[in-house]
Coordinates of C-alpha atoms in Angstrom, one line a residue:
M10 CA -25.0 7.8 -2.1
D11 CA -27.7 10.5 -2.8
T12 CA -26.7 13.8 -4.4
D13 CA -27.6 15.5 -1.1
D14 CA -24.6 13.8 0.5
A15 CA -21.9 15.1 -1.9
A16 CA -21.9 16.8 -5.3
L17 CA -19.4 17.2 -8.1
R18 CA -19.8 19.7 -10.9
K19 CA -17.8 20.5 -14.0
S20 CA -16.5 24.0 -14.0
G21 CA -14.1 24.2 -16.9
T22 CA -12.1 22.2 -19.5
R23 CA -8.6 22.7 -21.0
R24 CA -6.4 20.7 -23.3
R25 CA -2.7 21.0 -23.7
P26 CA 0.3 19.0 -24.8
R27 CA 2.0 16.9 -22.1
R28 CA 5.6 17.7 -23.0
G29 CA 7.4 20.4 -21.0
W30 CA 4.5 20.6 -18.5
I31 CA 5.3 21.2 -14.8
V32 CA 2.5 19.9 -12.6
T33 CA 1.9 19.8 -8.9
T34 CA 0.8 16.3 -8.2
L35 CA -0.3 14.0 -5.4
T36 CA 0.7 10.5 -5.3
L37 CA 0.5 7.4 -3.1
L38 CA 3.8 5.9 -2.1
V39 CA 6.2 7.9 -4.2
L40 CA 7.3 11.3 -3.1
M41 CA 7.8 13.1 -6.4
V42 CA 10.2 15.8 -5.5
A43 CA 13.9 16.5 -5.4
P44 CA 15.1 17.4 -2.9
A45 CA 12.3 15.9 -0.8
P46 CA 10.4 18.4 1.4
S47 CA 9.8 17.7 5.1
A48 CA 6.6 15.7 5.9
T49 CA 3.9 18.1 7.0
A50 CA 0.3 17.7 8.3
E51 CA -0.9 19.2 5.0
A52 CA 0.9 16.6 3.0
I53 CA 0.3 13.5 5.0
V54 CA -3.2 12.3 5.8
Q55 CA -5.2 9.1 6.3
P56 CA -5.7 6.4 5.5
V57 CA -2.4 4.7 6.4
A58 CA -0.8 1.6 5.0
A59 CA 1.1 -0.2 7.8
D60 CA 2.8 -3.5 7.1
P61 CA 1.9 -3.5 3.4
S62 CA 1.7 -6.6 1.3
V63 CA 1.2 -6.3 -2.5
V64 CA 0.2 -8.8 -5.0
R65 CA -0.5 -8.4 -8.7
A66 CA -3.7 -10.2 -9.7
S67 CA -4.6 -11.9 -13.0
D68 CA -6.6 -8.7 -13.9
G69 CA -3.3 -6.8 -14.2
M70 CA -4.1 -4.7 -11.2
F71 CA -2.0 -4.4 -8.0
Y72 CA -3.7 -5.1 -4.6
M73 CA -2.4 -4.0 -1.3
Y74 CA -3.3 -5.4 2.1
T75 CA -2.5 -3.6 5.4
T76 CA -2.5 -4.1 9.2
A77 CA -5.6 -3.3 11.2
D78 CA -5.8 0.4 12.2
D79 CA -8.2 3.2 13.3
W80 CA -7.6 5.9 10.7
G81 CA -9.8 8.4 12.4
D82 CA -12.1 8.5 9.5
G83 CA -15.3 7.8 11.4
Q84 CA -15.4 4.1 10.6
G85 CA -13.6 2.8 13.7
M86 CA -11.1 0.0 13.3
H87 CA -10.4 -1.3 9.9
N88 CA -9.6 -5.0 10.3
M89 CA -7.0 -5.4 7.6
S90 CA -7.8 -3.2 4.6
I91 CA -7.7 -3.8 0.8
F92 CA -6.5 -1.2 -1.8
K93 CA -6.3 -1.4 -5.6
S94 CA -4.0 0.3 -8.0
A95 CA -3.2 0.2 -11.7
D96 CA 0.2 1.9 -11.4
L97 CA 1.5 1.4 -7.8
M98 CA 0.9 5.1 -7.1
D99 CA -2.8 5.8 -7.0
W100 CA -4.7 3.5 -4.7
M101 CA -8.4 3.0 -4.2
Y102 CA -9.8 1.8 -0.9
L103 CA -12.0 -1.3 -1.5
G104 CA -13.0 -2.3 2.1
D105 CA -11.7 -4.5 4.8
V106 CA -10.8 -8.2 4.8
F107 CA -12.8 -8.9 7.9
P108 CA -15.9 -6.7 8.3
D109 CA -16.9 -9.2 10.9
R110 CA -14.4 -10.8 13.2
P111 CA -13.9 -14.6 12.7
A112 CA -15.3 -16.6 15.5
W113 CA -12.0 -18.0 16.7
H114 CA -10.5 -14.6 17.1
P115 CA -10.5 -13.5 20.8
D116 CA -12.4 -10.3 21.7
G117 CA -10.3 -7.2 21.0
K118 CA -7.8 -9.0 18.8
L119 CA -7.5 -7.7 15.3
A120 CA -5.4 -9.0 12.4
W121 CA -1.9 -7.7 11.7
A122 CA 0.8 -8.0 9.1
P123 CA -1.0 -9.6 6.2
N124 CA 0.9 -11.6 3.5
A125 CA -1.0 -12.1 0.3
L126 CA -0.2 -14.5 -2.5
E127 CA -1.9 -15.9 -5.6
S128 CA -1.7 -19.5 -6.8
G129 CA -3.7 -21.2 -9.5
G130 CA -6.2 -18.3 -9.6
K131 CA -6.9 -18.5 -5.9
Y132 CA -5.8 -16.0 -3.3
S133 CA -4.4 -16.7 0.2
L134 CA -4.0 -14.1 2.9
Y135 CA -1.9 -15.1 5.9
Y136 CA -2.0 -12.8 8.9
S137 CA -0.9 -12.4 12.6
L138 CA -3.1 -12.7 15.6
Y139 CA -1.0 -11.4 18.4
D140 CA -1.0 -12.8 21.9
E141 CA 1.9 -12.2 24.3
S142 CA 2.0 -15.8 25.5
N143 CA 1.0 -17.7 22.3
P144 CA 0.8 -15.6 19.1
C145 CA -0.8 -17.3 16.1
I146 CA -0.9 -17.3 12.3
G147 CA -4.3 -17.2 10.6
L148 CA -5.3 -17.8 7.0
A149 CA -8.1 -16.5 4.8
T150 CA -8.8 -17.5 1.2
A151 CA -10.8 -16.0 -1.7
D152 CA -11.5 -16.6 -5.4
R153 CA -10.8 -12.9 -6.1
P154 CA -8.3 -10.5 -4.7
T155 CA -11.1 -8.3 -3.3
G156 CA -12.8 -11.2 -1.5
P157 CA -15.1 -12.1 0.0
W158 CA -12.6 -13.9 2.3
T159 CA -13.3 -17.2 4.0
D160 CA -11.3 -17.7 7.1
L161 CA -9.8 -21.1 7.9
G162 CA -11.6 -21.0 11.2
R163 CA -8.6 -22.0 13.3
P164 CA -4.9 -21.1 13.4
V165 CA -2.4 -22.4 10.8
F166 CA -0.3 -22.7 13.9
C167 CA 0.6 -20.9 17.1
A168 CA 3.9 -20.5 18.9
H169 CA 3.3 -23.4 21.2
D170 CA 2.5 -25.7 18.3
V171 CA 5.9 -25.2 16.6
G172 CA 8.1 -24.6 19.7
V173 CA 9.3 -21.1 18.8
G174 CA 8.3 -17.7 20.1
G175 CA 7.4 -14.6 18.2
T176 CA 5.2 -16.4 15.6
I177 CA 3.9 -13.2 13.9
D178 CA 4.7 -11.4 10.6
P179 CA 4.2 -14.3 8.2
F180 CA 5.7 -14.5 4.8
V181 CA 5.1 -17.6 2.7
W182 CA 7.5 -18.8 -0.1
D183 CA 5.6 -21.0 -2.5
D184 CA 7.6 -22.6 -5.3
G185 CA 4.7 -24.4 -6.8
T186 CA 5.4 -27.7 -5.1
T187 CA 6.2 -26.8 -1.5
K188 CA 5.4 -23.9 0.9
T189 CA 7.6 -22.5 3.6
M190 CA 6.6 -19.8 6.1
F191 CA 9.0 -17.3 7.5
V192 CA 7.9 -15.8 10.9
G193 CA 9.6 -13.9 13.6
N194 CA 9.2 -11.1 16.1
F195 CA 12.4 -10.5 18.0
Q196 CA 12.7 -14.1 19.2
G197 CA 14.5 -15.3 16.1
V198 CA 13.2 -15.5 12.6
H199 CA 12.4 -19.1 11.6
A200 CA 11.5 -20.9 8.3
I201 CA 8.8 -23.4 8.9
P202 CA 7.6 -26.0 6.3
L203 CA 3.9 -26.0 5.6
S204 CA 1.5 -28.8 4.5
P205 CA 0.8 -28.9 0.7
D206 CA -2.4 -27.0 1.2
G207 CA -0.7 -24.4 3.4
T208 CA -3.0 -24.8 6.4
A209 CA -0.6 -26.3 9.0
A210 CA 3.0 -26.6 10.0
A211 CA 4.6 -29.8 8.5
G212 CA 8.2 -29.8 9.6
E213 CA 10.9 -28.6 12.0
P214 CA 11.6 -24.8 12.2
V215 CA 15.0 -23.6 11.0
R216 CA 16.3 -20.4 12.5
V217 CA 17.5 -18.1 9.7
A218 CA 18.1 -14.8 11.7
D219 CA 18.6 -13.8 15.3
E220 CA 16.6 -11.9 17.9
R221 CA 17.1 -8.4 16.4
F222 CA 14.6 -8.9 13.6
E223 CA 10.9 -9.2 12.6
G224 CA 8.9 -8.8 9.4
P225 CA 10.7 -11.2 7.0
Y226 CA 10.4 -11.0 3.2
V227 CA 12.2 -13.2 0.7
E228 CA 13.0 -12.1 -2.9
F229 CA 14.8 -14.3 -5.4
H230 CA 17.3 -12.5 -7.7
D231 CA 20.1 -13.8 -10.0
G232 CA 20.6 -17.1 -8.2
Y233 CA 20.2 -15.9 -4.6
Y234 CA 17.5 -15.7 -2.1
Y235 CA 17.5 -12.3 -0.4
L236 CA 16.0 -12.1 3.1
F237 CA 14.8 -8.6 4.0
L238 CA 14.2 -8.0 7.7
S239 CA 13.2 -5.1 9.9
A240 CA 15.1 -4.3 13.1
G241 CA 14.2 -2.0 16.0
N242 CA 10.9 -0.8 17.5
C243 CA 8.4 -0.1 14.7
C244 CA 6.3 2.4 16.5
N245 CA 8.4 4.3 19.1
G246 CA 7.5 7.7 17.4
A247 CA 10.4 10.0 16.7
D248 CA 12.8 7.8 18.7
T249 CA 12.2 4.7 16.6
A250 CA 15.2 3.1 15.0
Y251 CA 13.2 0.8 12.8
R252 CA 15.1 0.0 9.6
V253 CA 15.5 -2.6 6.9
L254 CA 18.5 -5.0 6.6
V255 CA 19.2 -7.8 4.2
G256 CA 21.3 -10.9 3.7
R257 CA 21.4 -13.5 0.9
S258 CA 21.8 -17.2 0.5
E259 CA 21.9 -19.8 -2.3
S260 CA 19.4 -21.9 -0.2
L261 CA 16.0 -20.8 0.9
T262 CA 16.6 -21.8 4.5
G263 CA 20.1 -20.2 4.7
P264 CA 22.6 -19.5 5.9
Y265 CA 21.9 -15.8 5.0
L266 CA 25.1 -13.7 4.9
D267 CA 25.6 -9.9 4.5
R268 CA 28.1 -8.2 2.3
K269 CA 30.9 -8.9 4.7
G270 CA 30.0 -12.6 4.9
Q271 CA 28.5 -12.3 8.4
D272 CA 25.6 -14.5 9.2
L273 CA 22.2 -12.9 10.0
N274 CA 22.0 -15.5 12.8
D275 CA 25.1 -13.9 14.4
G276 CA 24.9 -10.1 14.2
G277 CA 25.0 -9.7 10.4
G278 CA 22.9 -7.7 8.1
A279 CA 23.4 -5.2 5.3
L280 CA 21.5 -1.9 6.0
I281 CA 19.6 -0.7 3.0
L282 CA 16.9 1.6 4.5
A283 CA 16.8 3.8 7.6
G284 CA 15.1 6.9 8.9
S285 CA 15.8 10.5 7.8
E286 CA 15.0 14.0 9.1
P287 CA 11.4 14.0 7.7
W288 CA 10.8 10.2 8.1
A289 CA 11.1 7.8 11.0
G290 CA 11.1 4.1 11.2
P291 CA 10.9 2.7 7.6
G292 CA 10.3 -1.0 7.5
H293 CA 8.1 -4.1 7.2
N294 CA 8.6 -4.3 3.4
T295 CA 7.5 -6.2 0.4
V296 CA 9.0 -6.1 -3.1
V297 CA 7.1 -5.7 -6.4
S298 CA 8.1 -5.5 -10.0
D299 CA 6.8 -3.0 -12.6
D300 CA 6.1 -3.7 -16.3
A301 CA 9.7 -2.7 -17.2
G302 CA 11.1 -5.3 -14.8
S303 CA 12.3 -2.8 -12.2
D304 CA 11.9 -3.8 -8.6
W305 CA 10.3 -1.5 -6.0
I306 CA 10.4 -1.8 -2.2
V307 CA 7.0 -1.0 -0.6
Y308 CA 7.1 -0.3 3.2
H309 CA 5.8 2.0 5.8
A310 CA 7.3 5.0 7.6
I311 CA 6.2 7.6 10.1
P312 CA 6.2 11.4 9.4
R313 CA 8.2 12.9 12.3
D314 CA 6.1 16.1 12.5
N315 CA 2.7 14.3 12.3
R316 CA 3.4 11.0 14.1
D317 CA 0.1 10.0 15.6
L318 CA -3.4 9.0 14.4
P319 CA -6.4 10.2 16.2
S320 CA -6.6 6.8 17.9
G321 CA -3.2 7.3 19.4
A322 CA -1.6 4.7 17.2
R323 CA 1.5 5.7 15.2
R324 CA 0.8 7.1 11.7
R325 CA 2.6 4.5 9.5
E326 CA 2.3 5.8 5.9
G327 CA 2.7 3.7 2.8
M328 CA 5.9 4.4 0.8
I329 CA 7.7 3.1 -2.3
D330 CA 11.2 3.4 -3.6
R331 CA 13.1 1.9 -6.5
I332 CA 15.6 -0.9 -5.8
V333 CA 18.8 -0.9 -7.8
W334 CA 20.8 -4.1 -7.9
A335 CA 24.5 -3.2 -7.6
N336 CA 27.2 -5.9 -7.4
G337 CA 24.6 -8.5 -6.3
W338 CA 23.0 -6.4 -3.6
P339 CA 19.8 -4.3 -3.4
E340 CA 20.3 -0.5 -2.9
V341 CA 17.6 2.1 -2.2
G342 CA 18.6 5.7 -3.2
D343 CA 20.7 7.2 -0.4
G344 CA 19.3 4.7 2.0
S345 CA 16.4 6.9 3.3
P346 CA 12.7 7.0 2.6
A347 CA 11.5 8.7 -0.7
S348 CA 15.1 9.1 -1.9
T349 CA 14.6 7.6 -5.3
G350 CA 12.2 10.2 -6.6
P351 CA 11.2 11.5 -9.1
A352 CA 11.3 8.0 -10.5
N353 CA 7.9 6.3 -11.0
P354 CA 7.1 2.6 -11.5
D355 CA 6.7 1.9 -15.2
T356 CA 3.3 0.5 -15.8
D357 CA 1.9 0.0 -19.3
L358 CA -1.4 1.8 -19.0
P359 CA -3.5 2.9 -22.0
V360 CA -4.3 6.2 -20.2
R361 CA -3.7 7.8 -16.8
V362 CA -6.4 9.7 -15.0
T363 CA -5.8 11.6 -11.7
L364 CA -7.5 14.0 -9.4
R365 CA -5.7 16.7 -7.5
A366 CA -6.5 19.6 -5.1
D367 CA -4.1 22.5 -4.6
S368 CA -4.8 23.4 -1.0
D369 CA -5.8 22.0 2.3
T370 CA -9.1 23.4 3.7
T371 CA -11.1 23.0 6.9
L372 CA -14.8 23.4 6.3
P373 CA -17.2 24.9 8.8
A374 CA -20.2 23.0 10.2
G375 CA -22.3 24.3 7.2
G376 CA -20.2 22.3 4.8
G377 CA -18.4 23.6 1.7
T378 CA -16.6 23.0 -1.5
V379 CA -13.1 22.2 -2.6
D380 CA -11.9 22.7 -6.2
T381 CA -10.2 19.8 -7.8
T382 CA -8.6 19.1 -11.1
M383 CA -9.0 15.9 -13.2
L384 CA -6.1 15.2 -15.6
V385 CA -6.5 12.6 -18.3
E386 CA -3.1 11.8 -19.9
A387 CA -2.5 9.8 -23.0
P388 CA 0.8 7.9 -23.2
D389 CA 3.6 9.4 -25.2
D390 CA 3.6 6.6 -27.7
R391 CA -0.1 6.1 -28.5
P392 CA -3.5 7.8 -28.6
Y393 CA -6.4 7.1 -26.2
A394 CA -10.1 7.1 -27.0
G395 CA -12.6 6.2 -24.3
Q396 CA -14.7 7.7 -21.5
V397 CA -14.0 9.5 -18.2
W398 CA -16.2 10.1 -15.2
V399 CA -16.2 10.9 -11.5
S400 CA -18.1 9.1 -8.7
A401 CA -18.2 9.5 -5.0
V402 CA -18.1 7.1 -2.1
S403 CA -19.7 7.9 1.3
P404 CA -18.5 6.8 4.7
D405 CA -20.7 3.8 4.7
G406 CA -19.1 2.5 1.5
R407 CA -21.8 3.4 -0.9
T408 CA -20.7 4.4 -4.4
S409 CA -22.7 6.9 -6.3
D410 CA -23.6 7.0 -10.0
P411 CA -21.3 9.4 -11.8
F412 CA -21.6 13.0 -10.7
F413 CA -19.5 14.1 -13.7
G414 CA -19.7 12.4 -17.0
P415 CA -19.2 9.9 -18.5
I416 CA -17.9 12.0 -21.3
D417 CA -16.1 10.9 -24.4
V418 CA -12.4 11.8 -24.8
D419 CA -10.1 11.4 -27.8
L420 CA -6.5 12.3 -27.1
Q421 CA -3.4 12.2 -29.3
P422 CA -0.1 10.7 -28.0
G423 CA 1.2 12.8 -25.1
E424 CA -1.9 15.0 -25.0
V425 CA -3.5 15.9 -21.6
L426 CA -7.2 16.8 -21.0
E427 CA -7.7 19.0 -17.9
E428 CA -11.1 19.3 -16.2
N429 CA -11.9 21.6 -13.3
I430 CA -14.4 19.9 -10.9
A431 CA -15.8 21.0 -7.6
Y432 CA -16.4 18.6 -4.8
T433 CA -19.0 19.6 -2.2
V434 CA -19.8 18.3 1.3
P435 CA -23.1 19.7 2.5
G436 CA -23.6 20.7 6.1
D437 CA -26.1 17.9 6.8
A438 CA -23.7 15.2 5.6
V439 CA -22.9 12.4 8.0
A440 CA -19.5 12.4 9.6
G441 CA -16.7 10.4 8.1
T442 CA -14.5 10.3 4.9
Y443 CA -16.0 11.0 1.5
Y444 CA -13.9 9.9 -1.5
A445 CA -14.2 11.3 -5.1
Y446 CA -12.8 9.0 -7.7
A447 CA -12.1 9.8 -11.3
F448 CA -12.2 6.9 -13.7
A449 CA -11.3 6.2 -17.4
G450 CA -12.4 3.3 -19.6
T451 CA -15.9 2.4 -20.9
Y452 CA -18.7 3.2 -18.5
P453 CA -19.7 1.2 -16.6
D454 CA -18.1 -2.0 -17.9
E455 CA -14.3 -1.4 -18.0
T456 CA -12.1 0.7 -15.8
V457 CA -8.5 1.1 -16.8
E458 CA -7.3 3.8 -14.3
F459 CA -8.5 6.1 -11.5
G460 CA -7.5 8.8 -9.1
T461 CA -9.2 10.3 -6.1
V462 CA -9.5 13.1 -3.6
H463 CA -11.2 12.8 -0.2
A464 CA -12.9 15.0 2.4
V465 CA -13.2 14.1 6.1
K466 CA -16.2 15.4 8.0
S467 CA -16.0 14.9 11.8
G468 CA -18.4 16.5 14.2
D469 CA -18.8 20.2 13.5
E470 CA -16.2 20.5 10.9
A471 CA -15.1 18.8 7.7
R472 CA -11.5 18.7 6.5
I473 CA -10.7 18.4 2.8
S474 CA -7.3 17.2 2.0
P475 CA -5.4 17.4 -1.3
V476 CA -4.9 13.7 -1.7
R477 CA -5.9 10.5 -3.5
S478 CA -6.7 7.5 -1.5
V479 CA -3.7 6.3 0.3
S480 CA -0.3 7.8 1.1
L481 CA -0.7 11.1 0.1
H482 CA 2.6 12.7 -0.5
L483 CA 2.5 16.2 -2.1
G484 CA 5.3 17.3 -4.4
T485 CA 6.2 18.6 -7.8
V486 CA 7.4 16.7 -10.8
A487 CA 8.5 17.7 -14.3
R488 CA 6.7 15.7 -17.0

């Protein structure tokens, strides 16, 4: 990106100790307030993170993959998107899995509900290709979590191949020797054995849950397999009753029973997550562990007062809450979205760098500037010495050289460096979303953390939002 497209400039520097500091912060997935405020248009912005699947790669970073959507960012449909995070809170958009539609995909059909897994240093991404009469499961593979992705070129299987309906929302359990795929979309959830290479069905389906459910996910904990499922219509706006239920079994293929001993195949299911006044339709979850061994449920939900994307699709925001295992069962706060704040995932980072903006601004056709703040925070238990810098990414995906820095920093344990930086979108900039990313590490070879703000320019006006890259909840947390 040329400096004519966007500009960042340093406007001040402050240092202060971290302890006792109250900071207004923006964070992906975790709503950092208590009590939680209602979701507002100012606090919830694109991009969205529907049907999230998260995998931790060998580089120590978390990667999230999401359903195809039109975010209204000027780039049209994103055919499954990839995001990267060091801490499960700040996410950087890296691109789409399929910039070009695989040849076997019918016109107008985009990929849904990805399920990512890593095995032997290789990455597999199973996905849904929906068709009312014969839905199919696809597969793409890559040597790196960012791709490039090579599609299998055919379905792993379709509904007609395995003799069951609703073959979407794949989840693959890989124990190192065998692979089993769970699929289901309100026609029964089934476990289907796969071939050793995971590219075809290789056995008879076993029904593990009834017609109320979709979006299966399996987590093993203390001798039990826990089957998480979503029930209800995912996308019926404020009227959605989408929610997460769970059952457990000593066997991968069931039977899965709830707390009362009732089979998920026969009306059972322990409710762990449902909608609230600000949030509708939480569901389609994955589970990920932080460095302290705590489990977190990652899912999507719809802000009730800002329900629709510009495309008309439902605005399904990425969310995260902590799971507490109590008497052998997973529990999530008070059972509603964002109810476990102000808890954060515990990730062992050498430094944390974030960007924030304090207000939401609509820019005129002539462009304008938003003031942002970069915070560089050393851990409480050790110092940090390295570099920080800020770059920008244009709507066509081009990343600039640093607009600010790199500068050297040397922080004592618990110390925070604060830099005031202005982000400018000129009047002649192309329409779309511009991201400003702050990085720490050693430029340009090593990046250990990042944060972002973005500005959306559409037609005659540009909207600058106080966010990072995905999810996007505004709140206050005591450090």
